[in-house]
PDB file of C-alpha atoms in Angstrom:
ATOM      1  CA  UNK S   1     -15.451  19.543  13.737  1.00 92.00           C
ATOM      2  CA  UNK S   2     -14.038  22.612  16.104  1.00 91.00           C
ATOM      3  CA  UNK S   3     -10.937  24.892  16.054  1.00 91.00           C
ATOM      4  CA  UNK S   4      -7.177  23.166  14.757  1.00 93.00           C
ATOM      5  CA  UNK S   5      -9.247  19.942  13.686  1.00 96.00           C
ATOM      6  CA  UNK S   6      -7.559  18.341  10.897  1.00 97.00           C
ATOM      7  CA  UNK S   7     -10.990  17.335   8.503  1.00 98.00           C
ATOM      8  CA  UNK S   8     -11.978  21.479   8.085  1.00 97.00           C
ATOM      9  CA  UNK S   9     -13.673  23.510   5.527  1.00 97.00           C
ATOM     10  CA  UNK S  10      -9.931  24.322   3.903  1.00 98.00           C
ATOM     11  CA  UNK S  11      -9.457  20.773   2.663  1.00 98.00           C
ATOM     12  CA  UNK S  12     -11.761  21.542  -0.401  1.00 98.00           C
ATOM     13  CA  UNK S  13     -11.291  25.254  -0.798  1.00 98.00           C
ATOM     14  CA  UNK S  14      -7.480  24.630  -1.295  1.00 98.00           C
ATOM     15  CA  UNK S  15      -8.127  21.088  -3.923  1.00 98.00           C
ATOM     16  CA  UNK S  16     -10.496  23.683  -5.884  1.00 98.00           C
ATOM     17  CA  UNK S  17      -7.654  26.660  -5.762  1.00 98.00           C
ATOM     18  CA  UNK S  18      -5.326  23.639  -7.133  1.00 98.00           C
ATOM     19  CA  UNK S  19      -7.699  22.874  -9.729  1.00 98.00           C
ATOM     20  CA  UNK S  20      -8.508  26.151 -10.929  1.00 98.00           C
ATOM     21  CA  UNK S  21      -4.287  26.697 -10.954  1.00 98.00           C
ATOM     22  CA  UNK S  22      -3.662  23.709 -12.995  1.00 97.00           C
ATOM     23  CA  UNK S  23      -5.820  25.389 -15.776  1.00 96.00           C
ATOM     24  CA  UNK S  24      -8.245  21.990 -16.001  1.00 95.00           C
ATOM     25  CA  UNK S  25     -11.206  23.571 -13.723  1.00 96.00           C
ATOM     26  CA  UNK S  26     -13.047  25.248 -16.185  1.00 96.00           C
ATOM     27  CA  UNK S  27     -12.876  21.674 -18.352  1.00 95.00           C
ATOM     28  CA  UNK S  28     -14.686  19.506 -16.020  1.00 97.00           C
ATOM     29  CA  UNK S  29     -18.580  19.179 -15.604  1.00 97.00           C
ATOM     30  CA  UNK S  30     -19.127  20.560 -11.969  1.00 97.00           C
ATOM     31  CA  UNK S  31     -22.710  19.322 -10.164  1.00 97.00           C
ATOM     32  CA  UNK S  32     -24.263  20.352  -7.599  1.00 97.00           C
ATOM     33  CA  UNK S  33     -24.927  17.421  -5.074  1.00 96.00           C
ATOM     34  CA  UNK S  34     -27.971  16.692  -3.755  1.00 97.00           C
ATOM     35  CA  UNK S  35     -28.700  15.328  -0.496  1.00 98.00           C
ATOM     36  CA  UNK S  36     -29.202  11.447  -0.042  1.00 98.00           C
ATOM     37  CA  UNK S  37     -32.275  10.452   0.828  1.00 98.00           C
ATOM     38  CA  UNK S  38     -33.444   8.319   3.469  1.00 98.00           C
ATOM     39  CA  UNK S  39     -34.103   4.915   1.396  1.00 98.00           C
ATOM     40  CA  UNK S  40     -30.908   5.323  -0.056  1.00 98.00           C
ATOM     41  CA  UNK S  41     -28.856   5.285   3.458  1.00 99.00           C
ATOM     42  CA  UNK S  42     -31.358   2.855   4.839  1.00 98.00           C
ATOM     43  CA  UNK S  43     -29.775   0.590   2.872  1.00 98.00           C
ATOM     44  CA  UNK S  44     -26.542   0.669   4.601  1.00 98.00           C
ATOM     45  CA  UNK S  45     -27.164   2.126   7.885  1.00 98.00           C
ATOM     46  CA  UNK S  46     -30.052   0.996  10.271  1.00 98.00           C
ATOM     47  CA  UNK S  47     -33.386   3.687  11.085  1.00 98.00           C
ATOM     48  CA  UNK S  48     -31.871   3.494  14.852  1.00 98.00           C
ATOM     49  CA  UNK S  49     -28.810   4.638  14.065  1.00 98.00           C
ATOM     50  CA  UNK S  50     -29.541   7.644  11.185  1.00 98.00           C
ATOM     51  CA  UNK S  51     -32.355   8.447  13.852  1.00 98.00           C
ATOM     52  CA  UNK S  52     -29.627   8.671  16.733  1.00 98.00           C
ATOM     53  CA  UNK S  53     -27.615  11.019  14.531  1.00 98.00           C
ATOM     54  CA  UNK S  54     -30.689  13.377  13.956  1.00 98.00           C
ATOM     55  CA  UNK S  55     -31.104  13.609  17.482  1.00 98.00           C
ATOM     56  CA  UNK S  56     -27.769  13.756  18.637  1.00 97.00           C
ATOM     57  CA  UNK S  57     -26.775  16.984  16.216  1.00 98.00           C
ATOM     58  CA  UNK S  58     -26.876  19.867  18.328  1.00 98.00           C
ATOM     59  CA  UNK S  59     -28.716  23.493  17.813  1.00 97.00           C
ATOM     60  CA  UNK S  60     -25.042  24.957  18.449  1.00 97.00           C
ATOM     61  CA  UNK S  61     -22.110  24.257  19.457  1.00 96.00           C
ATOM     62  CA  UNK S  62     -20.322  20.757  19.478  1.00 97.00           C
ATOM     63  CA  UNK S  63     -21.497  17.186  20.002  1.00 97.00           C
ATOM     64  CA  UNK S  64     -18.808  14.300  19.708  1.00 96.00           C
ATOM     65  CA  UNK S  65     -19.530  10.850  18.802  1.00 95.00           C
ATOM     66  CA  UNK S  66     -16.225   9.939  19.181  1.00 95.00           C
ATOM     67  CA  UNK S  67     -13.126  11.986  20.832  1.00 95.00           C
ATOM     68  CA  UNK S  68     -12.142  12.655  17.330  1.00 95.00           C
ATOM     69  CA  UNK S  69     -15.608  13.034  15.356  1.00 97.00           C
ATOM     70  CA  UNK S  70     -17.847  16.245  16.294  1.00 97.00           C
ATOM     71  CA  UNK S  71     -21.052  17.516  14.903  1.00 97.00           C
ATOM     72  CA  UNK S  72     -21.994  20.996  14.870  1.00 97.00           C
ATOM     73  CA  UNK S  73     -25.652  22.181  13.533  1.00 98.00           C
ATOM     74  CA  UNK S  74     -24.397  21.486  10.091  1.00 97.00           C
ATOM     75  CA  UNK S  75     -22.666  18.565  10.274  1.00 98.00           C
ATOM     76  CA  UNK S  76     -25.169  16.212   9.634  1.00 98.00           C
ATOM     77  CA  UNK S  77     -26.635  18.039   6.403  1.00 98.00           C
ATOM     78  CA  UNK S  78     -23.304  18.151   5.107  1.00 98.00           C
ATOM     79  CA  UNK S  79     -22.820  14.269   5.629  1.00 98.00           C
ATOM     80  CA  UNK S  80     -26.120  13.895   3.665  1.00 98.00           C
ATOM     81  CA  UNK S  81     -25.104  16.058   0.875  1.00 98.00           C
ATOM     82  CA  UNK S  82     -21.663  14.107   0.821  1.00 98.00           C
ATOM     83  CA  UNK S  83     -23.445  10.475   0.724  1.00 98.00           C
ATOM     84  CA  UNK S  84     -25.706  11.945  -1.885  1.00 98.00           C
ATOM     85  CA  UNK S  85     -23.116  13.220  -4.169  1.00 98.00           C
ATOM     86  CA  UNK S  86     -21.885   9.291  -4.782  1.00 98.00           C
ATOM     87  CA  UNK S  87     -25.669   8.353  -5.485  1.00 98.00           C
ATOM     88  CA  UNK S  88     -25.911  10.924  -7.373  1.00 98.00           C
ATOM     89  CA  UNK S  89     -22.375   9.752  -9.647  1.00 98.00           C
ATOM     90  CA  UNK S  90     -23.988   6.481 -10.130  1.00 98.00           C
ATOM     91  CA  UNK S  91     -26.815   7.864 -11.750  1.00 98.00           C
ATOM     92  CA  UNK S  92     -24.741  10.082 -14.148  1.00 98.00           C
ATOM     93  CA  UNK S  93     -22.583   6.820 -15.013  1.00 98.00           C
ATOM     94  CA  UNK S  94     -25.233   4.575 -15.532  1.00 98.00           C
ATOM     95  CA  UNK S  95     -27.600   7.009 -17.552  1.00 97.00           C
ATOM     96  CA  UNK S  96     -24.724   7.607 -19.726  1.00 97.00           C
ATOM     97  CA  UNK S  97     -23.883  11.282 -18.652  1.00 96.00           C
ATOM     98  CA  UNK S  98     -20.491  11.217 -17.813  1.00 96.00           C
ATOM     99  CA  UNK S  99     -17.702   8.952 -17.738  1.00 93.00           C
ATOM    100  CA  UNK S 100     -16.700   8.823 -14.369  1.00 96.00           C
ATOM    101  CA  UNK S 101     -16.975  11.373 -11.584  1.00 98.00           C
ATOM    102  CA  UNK S 102     -14.759  12.454  -8.439  1.00 98.00           C
ATOM    103  CA  UNK S 103     -16.946  13.370  -6.069  1.00 98.00           C
ATOM    104  CA  UNK S 104     -15.312  16.223  -3.686  1.00 98.00           C
ATOM    105  CA  UNK S 105     -17.026  15.945  -0.614  1.00 98.00           C
ATOM    106  CA  UNK S 106     -16.601  16.242   3.224  1.00 98.00           C
ATOM    107  CA  UNK S 107     -17.171  14.701   5.948  1.00 98.00           C
ATOM    108  CA  UNK S 108     -15.470  11.054   4.560  1.00 98.00           C
ATOM    109  CA  UNK S 109     -17.052   7.977   5.282  1.00 98.00           C
ATOM    110  CA  UNK S 110     -14.975   4.980   4.764  1.00 98.00           C
ATOM    111  CA  UNK S 111     -14.786   4.781   8.673  1.00 98.00           C
ATOM    112  CA  UNK S 112     -18.605   4.961   9.126  1.00 98.00           C
ATOM    113  CA  UNK S 113     -19.702   1.786   9.949  1.00 98.00           C
ATOM    114  CA  UNK S 114     -23.585   0.468   9.601  1.00 98.00           C
ATOM    115  CA  UNK S 115     -24.449   1.549  13.780  1.00 98.00           C
ATOM    116  CA  UNK S 116     -21.386   3.538  14.426  1.00 98.00           C
ATOM    117  CA  UNK S 117     -19.845   6.986  13.430  1.00 98.00           C
ATOM    118  CA  UNK S 118     -15.519   7.020  14.077  1.00 98.00           C
ATOM    119  CA  UNK S 119     -12.963   9.101  12.533  1.00 98.00           C
ATOM    120  CA  UNK S 120     -14.378  11.964  11.300  1.00 98.00           C
ATOM    121  CA  UNK S 121     -17.399   9.778   9.175  1.00 98.00           C
ATOM    122  CA  UNK S 122     -20.667  10.213   9.804  1.00 98.00           C
ATOM    123  CA  UNK S 123     -22.583   8.307   6.919  1.00 98.00           C
ATOM    124  CA  UNK S 124     -20.580   5.611   4.837  1.00 99.00           C
ATOM    125  CA  UNK S 125     -20.469   7.623   1.210  1.00 99.00           C
ATOM    126  CA  UNK S 126     -18.866   5.077  -0.447  1.00 98.00           C
ATOM    127  CA  UNK S 127     -21.283   2.536   0.710  1.00 99.00           C
ATOM    128  CA  UNK S 128     -24.588   4.246   0.179  1.00 99.00           C
ATOM    129  CA  UNK S 129     -23.135   4.541  -3.510  1.00 99.00           C
ATOM    130  CA  UNK S 130     -22.277   1.386  -4.010  1.00 99.00           C
ATOM    131  CA  UNK S 131     -25.829  -0.394  -2.888  1.00 98.00           C
ATOM    132  CA  UNK S 132     -27.423   2.442  -4.883  1.00 98.00           C
ATOM    133  CA  UNK S 133     -25.407   0.725  -7.888  1.00 98.00           C
ATOM    134  CA  UNK S 134     -25.842  -3.006  -6.495  1.00 98.00           C
ATOM    135  CA  UNK S 135     -29.896  -2.267  -5.730  1.00 98.00           C
ATOM    136  CA  UNK S 136     -31.382   0.520  -7.625  1.00 98.00           C
ATOM    137  CA  UNK S 137     -29.232  -0.640 -10.883  1.00 98.00           C
ATOM    138  CA  UNK S 138     -28.979  -4.374 -10.409  1.00 98.00           C
ATOM    139  CA  UNK S 139     -25.343  -4.458 -11.129  1.00 98.00           C
ATOM    140  CA  UNK S 140     -24.384  -7.829  -9.997  1.00 98.00           C
ATOM    141  CA  UNK S 141     -20.227  -7.178  -9.577  1.00 98.00           C
ATOM    142  CA  UNK S 142     -18.861  -3.952  -8.107  1.00 98.00           C
ATOM    143  CA  UNK S 143     -15.936  -3.353  -6.835  1.00 99.00           C
ATOM    144  CA  UNK S 144     -14.209  -0.909  -4.003  1.00 99.00           C
ATOM    145  CA  UNK S 145     -10.710   0.131  -3.928  1.00 99.00           C
ATOM    146  CA  UNK S 146      -9.325   2.108  -0.938  1.00 99.00           C
ATOM    147  CA  UNK S 147      -5.829   3.736  -0.769  1.00 98.00           C
ATOM    148  CA  UNK S 148      -6.426   5.661   2.634  1.00 98.00           C
ATOM    149  CA  UNK S 149      -3.506   5.412   5.016  1.00 98.00           C
ATOM    150  CA  UNK S 150      -6.090   4.166   7.343  1.00 98.00           C
ATOM    151  CA  UNK S 151      -8.072   1.070   6.960  1.00 98.00           C
ATOM    152  CA  UNK S 152     -11.742   1.637   5.841  1.00 98.00           C
ATOM    153  CA  UNK S 153     -13.398  -0.406   8.721  1.00 98.00           C
ATOM    154  CA  UNK S 154     -17.160   0.778   7.710  1.00 98.00           C
ATOM    155  CA  UNK S 155     -16.735  -0.429   4.055  1.00 98.00           C
ATOM    156  CA  UNK S 156     -15.642  -3.262   5.478  1.00 98.00           C
ATOM    157  CA  UNK S 157     -18.446  -3.701   8.457  1.00 98.00           C
ATOM    158  CA  UNK S 158     -20.811  -2.724   5.168  1.00 98.00           C
ATOM    159  CA  UNK S 159     -19.611  -5.459   2.580  1.00 98.00           C
ATOM    160  CA  UNK S 160     -18.030  -8.659   4.266  1.00 98.00           C
ATOM    161  CA  UNK S 161     -20.939 -10.540   3.827  1.00 97.00           C
ATOM    162  CA  UNK S 162     -22.058  -9.397   0.219  1.00 98.00           C
ATOM    163  CA  UNK S 163     -20.634 -11.737  -2.598  1.00 98.00           C
ATOM    164  CA  UNK S 164     -21.399  -8.853  -4.907  1.00 98.00           C
ATOM    165  CA  UNK S 165     -18.969  -6.775  -3.570  1.00 98.00           C
ATOM    166  CA  UNK S 166     -15.121  -7.118  -3.978  1.00 98.00           C
ATOM    167  CA  UNK S 167     -12.755  -4.452  -1.790  1.00 98.00           C
ATOM    168  CA  UNK S 168      -9.664  -3.499  -2.233  1.00 98.00           C
ATOM    169  CA  UNK S 169      -7.262  -1.975   0.077  1.00 98.00           C
ATOM    170  CA  UNK S 170      -3.851  -0.959   1.494  1.00 98.00           C
ATOM    171  CA  UNK S 171      -3.106   0.815   4.526  1.00 98.00           C
ATOM    172  CA  UNK S 172      -0.677   1.549   7.520  1.00 98.00           C
ATOM    173  CA  UNK S 173      -0.553  -0.849   9.896  1.00 98.00           C
ATOM    174  CA  UNK S 174      -0.871  -1.315  13.249  1.00 97.00           C
ATOM    175  CA  UNK S 175      -2.403   1.931  12.731  1.00 98.00           C
ATOM    176  CA  UNK S 176      -5.741   3.658  13.301  1.00 97.00           C
ATOM    177  CA  UNK S 177      -8.022   2.177  13.115  1.00 98.00           C
ATOM    178  CA  UNK S 178      -6.502  -0.988  14.332  1.00 97.00           C
ATOM    179  CA  UNK S 179      -8.589  -3.321  11.965  1.00 97.00           C
ATOM    180  CA  UNK S 180      -8.023  -4.950   8.790  1.00 97.00           C
ATOM    181  CA  UNK S 181      -4.928  -7.309   9.141  1.00 97.00           C
ATOM    182  CA  UNK S 182      -7.405  -9.966   9.536  1.00 97.00           C
ATOM    183  CA  UNK S 183     -10.311  -9.603   6.762  1.00 96.00           C
ATOM    184  CA  UNK S 184     -13.483 -10.239   7.859  1.00 97.00           C
ATOM    185  CA  UNK S 185     -14.757 -11.579   4.308  1.00 97.00           C
ATOM    186  CA  UNK S 186     -13.005 -13.751   1.249  1.00 97.00           C
ATOM    187  CA  UNK S 187     -14.433 -10.504  -0.454  1.00 98.00           C
ATOM    188  CA  UNK S 188     -11.906  -8.493   0.910  1.00 98.00           C
ATOM    189  CA  UNK S 189      -8.240  -8.167  -0.482  1.00 98.00           C
ATOM    190  CA  UNK S 190      -6.581  -6.232   2.953  1.00 98.00           C
ATOM    191  CA  UNK S 191      -2.947  -5.467   2.180  1.00 98.00           C
ATOM    192  CA  UNK S 192      -1.575  -4.087   5.672  1.00 98.00           C
ATOM    193  CA  UNK S 193       1.805  -2.297   5.180  1.00 98.00           C
ATOM    194  CA  UNK S 194       4.358  -0.897   7.367  1.00 98.00           C
ATOM    195  CA  UNK S 195       5.337   2.707   8.073  1.00 97.00           C
ATOM    196  CA  UNK S 196       7.411   4.391   6.006  1.00 97.00           C
ATOM    197  CA  UNK S 197       6.390   2.276   3.136  1.00 98.00           C
ATOM    198  CA  UNK S 198       7.018   3.944  -0.220  1.00 98.00           C
ATOM    199  CA  UNK S 199       5.984   4.041  -3.877  1.00 98.00           C
ATOM    200  CA  UNK S 200       7.569   1.180  -4.693  1.00 98.00           C
ATOM    201  CA  UNK S 201       6.168  -1.122  -2.589  1.00 98.00           C
ATOM    202  CA  UNK S 202       2.484   0.179  -3.229  1.00 98.00           C
ATOM    203  CA  UNK S 203       2.676  -0.049  -6.982  1.00 98.00           C
ATOM    204  CA  UNK S 204       4.153  -3.909  -6.069  1.00 98.00           C
ATOM    205  CA  UNK S 205       0.970  -4.759  -3.972  1.00 98.00           C
ATOM    206  CA  UNK S 206      -1.385  -3.073  -6.680  1.00 98.00           C
ATOM    207  CA  UNK S 207       0.552  -4.940  -9.356  1.00 98.00           C
ATOM    208  CA  UNK S 208       0.487  -8.737  -8.079  1.00 98.00           C
ATOM    209  CA  UNK S 209      -2.048  -8.426  -5.690  1.00 98.00           C
ATOM    210  CA  UNK S 210      -5.008  -5.637  -6.333  1.00 98.00           C
ATOM    211  CA  UNK S 211      -5.043  -5.921 -10.086  1.00 98.00           C
ATOM    212  CA  UNK S 212      -5.079  -9.945 -10.573  1.00 98.00           C
ATOM    213  CA  UNK S 213      -7.927  -9.700  -8.084  1.00 98.00           C
ATOM    214  CA  UNK S 214      -9.540  -7.085  -9.654  1.00 98.00           C
ATOM    215  CA  UNK S 215      -9.282  -7.996 -13.201  1.00 98.00           C
ATOM    216  CA  UNK S 216     -10.887 -11.800 -11.913  1.00 98.00           C
ATOM    217  CA  UNK S 217     -13.815 -10.043 -10.322  1.00 98.00           C
ATOM    218  CA  UNK S 218     -14.258  -8.409 -13.335  1.00 98.00           C
ATOM    219  CA  UNK S 219     -16.478  -5.025 -11.889  1.00 98.00           C
ATOM    220  CA  UNK S 220     -18.938  -3.709 -13.975  1.00 98.00           C
ATOM    221  CA  UNK S 221     -18.665  -0.756 -11.998  1.00 98.00           C
ATOM    222  CA  UNK S 222     -15.088   0.781  -9.574  1.00 98.00           C
ATOM    223  CA  UNK S 223     -15.566   3.205  -7.021  1.00 99.00           C
ATOM    224  CA  UNK S 224     -12.496   4.355  -4.839  1.00 99.00           C
ATOM    225  CA  UNK S 225     -12.235   5.485  -1.662  1.00 98.00           C
ATOM    226  CA  UNK S 226     -10.104   8.173  -2.665  1.00 98.00           C
ATOM    227  CA  UNK S 227      -7.918   9.137   0.789  1.00 98.00           C
ATOM    228  CA  UNK S 228      -4.856  10.756   0.128  1.00 98.00           C
ATOM    229  CA  UNK S 229      -3.380  10.637   3.501  1.00 98.00           C
ATOM    230  CA  UNK S 230      -0.309   8.454   2.753  1.00 98.00           C
ATOM    231  CA  UNK S 231       0.863  10.987   1.361  1.00 98.00           C
ATOM    232  CA  UNK S 232       4.897  11.808   2.379  1.00 98.00           C
ATOM    233  CA  UNK S 233       4.286  15.206   3.483  1.00 98.00           C
ATOM    234  CA  UNK S 234       0.829  14.258   5.426  1.00 98.00           C
ATOM    235  CA  UNK S 235       1.788  13.760   9.044  1.00 96.00           C
ATOM    236  CA  UNK S 236      -1.466  12.109   9.822  1.00 96.00           C
ATOM    237  CA  UNK S 237       0.345   8.629   9.007  1.00 97.00           C
ATOM    238  CA  UNK S 238       3.518   7.422   8.334  1.00 98.00           C
ATOM    239  CA  UNK S 239       3.759   6.035   5.055  1.00 98.00           C
ATOM    240  CA  UNK S 240       5.936   7.795   1.784  1.00 98.00           C
ATOM    241  CA  UNK S 241       3.519   8.279  -1.564  1.00 98.00           C
ATOM    242  CA  UNK S 242       3.363  10.994  -3.684  1.00 98.00           C
ATOM    243  CA  UNK S 243       1.215  12.375  -6.405  1.00 98.00           C
ATOM    244  CA  UNK S 244       3.120  10.378  -8.851  1.00 98.00           C
ATOM    245  CA  UNK S 245       1.943   7.088  -6.939  1.00 98.00           C
ATOM    246  CA  UNK S 246      -1.821   8.586  -7.386  1.00 98.00           C
ATOM    247  CA  UNK S 247      -1.342   9.143 -10.808  1.00 98.00           C
ATOM    248  CA  UNK S 248      -0.100   5.727 -11.373  1.00 98.00           C
ATOM    249  CA  UNK S 249      -2.781   3.867  -9.615  1.00 98.00           C
ATOM    250  CA  UNK S 250      -5.193   5.666 -11.313  1.00 98.00           C
ATOM    251  CA  UNK S 251      -4.106   4.791 -14.961  1.00 98.00           C
ATOM    252  CA  UNK S 252      -4.616   0.717 -13.603  1.00 98.00           C
ATOM    253  CA  UNK S 253      -7.645   1.370 -12.335  1.00 98.00           C
ATOM    254  CA  UNK S 254      -8.654   3.189 -15.408  1.00 98.00           C
ATOM    255  CA  UNK S 255      -7.668   0.406 -17.274  1.00 98.00           C
ATOM    256  CA  UNK S 256      -9.588  -2.312 -15.552  1.00 98.00           C
ATOM    257  CA  UNK S 257     -12.382   0.322 -15.849  1.00 98.00           C
ATOM    258  CA  UNK S 258     -11.957   0.004 -19.497  1.00 98.00           C
ATOM    259  CA  UNK S 259     -11.610  -3.836 -19.931  1.00 98.00           C
ATOM    260  CA  UNK S 260     -14.686  -4.465 -17.605  1.00 98.00           C
ATOM    261  CA  UNK S 261     -17.019  -1.470 -16.650  1.00 98.00           C
ATOM    262  CA  UNK S 262     -17.301   0.784 -19.907  1.00 97.00           C
ATOM    263  CA  UNK S 263     -14.570   2.453 -18.024  1.00 98.00           C
ATOM    264  CA  UNK S 264     -16.735   3.513 -15.351  1.00 98.00           C
ATOM    265  CA  UNK S 265     -15.721   5.055 -11.760  1.00 98.00           C
ATOM    266  CA  UNK S 266     -16.756   6.663  -9.107  1.00 98.00           C
ATOM    267  CA  UNK S 267     -14.146   8.319  -7.022  1.00 98.00           C
ATOM    268  CA  UNK S 268     -14.505  10.078  -3.564  1.00 98.00           C
ATOM    269  CA  UNK S 269     -12.808  11.874  -1.385  1.00 98.00           C
ATOM    270  CA  UNK S 270     -11.531  10.267   2.092  1.00 98.00           C
ATOM    271  CA  UNK S 271      -8.802  11.666   3.863  1.00 98.00           C
ATOM    272  CA  UNK S 272      -5.914  14.123   3.201  1.00 98.00           C
ATOM    273  CA  UNK S 273      -4.832  16.578   5.774  1.00 98.00           C
ATOM    274  CA  UNK S 274      -1.635  18.278   4.349  1.00 98.00           C
ATOM    275  CA  UNK S 275      -3.510  20.847   2.456  1.00 98.00           C
ATOM    276  CA  UNK S 276      -0.901  21.715  -0.239  1.00 98.00           C
ATOM    277  CA  UNK S 277       0.156  17.049  -0.508  1.00 98.00           C
ATOM    278  CA  UNK S 278      -3.948  16.992  -0.807  1.00 98.00           C
ATOM    279  CA  UNK S 279      -4.603  19.635  -3.268  1.00 98.00           C
ATOM    280  CA  UNK S 280      -1.477  18.456  -5.703  1.00 98.00           C
ATOM    281  CA  UNK S 281      -2.475  14.794  -5.279  1.00 98.00           C
ATOM    282  CA  UNK S 282      -6.352  15.640  -6.057  1.00 98.00           C
ATOM    283  CA  UNK S 283      -5.781  17.353  -8.817  1.00 98.00           C
ATOM    284  CA  UNK S 284      -3.231  14.942 -10.221  1.00 98.00           C
ATOM    285  CA  UNK S 285      -5.594  12.173  -9.282  1.00 98.00           C
ATOM    286  CA  UNK S 286      -8.524  13.917 -11.509  1.00 98.00           C
ATOM    287  CA  UNK S 287      -6.144  14.904 -14.303  1.00 98.00           C
ATOM    288  CA  UNK S 288      -5.814  11.107 -14.901  1.00 98.00           C
ATOM    289  CA  UNK S 289      -9.504  10.410 -14.265  1.00 98.00           C
ATOM    290  CA  UNK S 290     -10.132  13.034 -17.124  1.00 96.00           C
ATOM    291  CA  UNK S 291      -7.909  11.840 -19.527  1.00 91.00           C
ATOM    292  CA  UNK S 292      -6.439  15.661 -19.499  1.00 70.00           C
TER     293      UNK S 292
END
């Protein structure tokens, strides 16, 4: 997105390096994503918006959708692949080719609303994947869990009127994108958290609010918008989670998945911009997902 931008290629490299250093890289199944098809994107984003993105994509340099969200000549193609990774992850789970999947992708997606890209996001990766599960495989209940430091306004915009989806989230508030404190729909369990909230407060929310709601909903598949910018070391936000908190919440979600969803989880990378903290957190998240 331009020199010095926090949503940078080094995020992926840092995670890969840490996974290799941790010793679990070689034990994971690695699959190259394929780009999402237009039909799959149209389940979330109208044709007019997709066409607008294509027209805006520059031949050189950068074009800004928003002050913080820029496209270079390769950005839109990367967004197609990021959204396609989620679709492919659903296919792998539903066809029994994996127990769960982590999608190591960028750009992120949970701020992309149906008709608007923002917050470093162009296409809503998790929403496209969830729609694929609902429409292609006929699932009747899917859950979306979002622990990014920012409210997943785009995902809420995609599903606030969809009874087959239960979304639970935490986010720092008041904070970008200044939404979520008043849920758009009854299927949205949004829990705003004040700045400087730490792991104890986060675990209390998960235990007392998320888990009862998820177990009552009994999802057939769980999606995780896995943003790691609520980490203590990440100055994108002002919260205080650490690696142990991300590992803990992943274990809780795996229990819900084991009870209701045949263990099926699709986790997709969202935020996380302090490279070392991001890499350490993702590694702990994946270790739990892989039961390593």
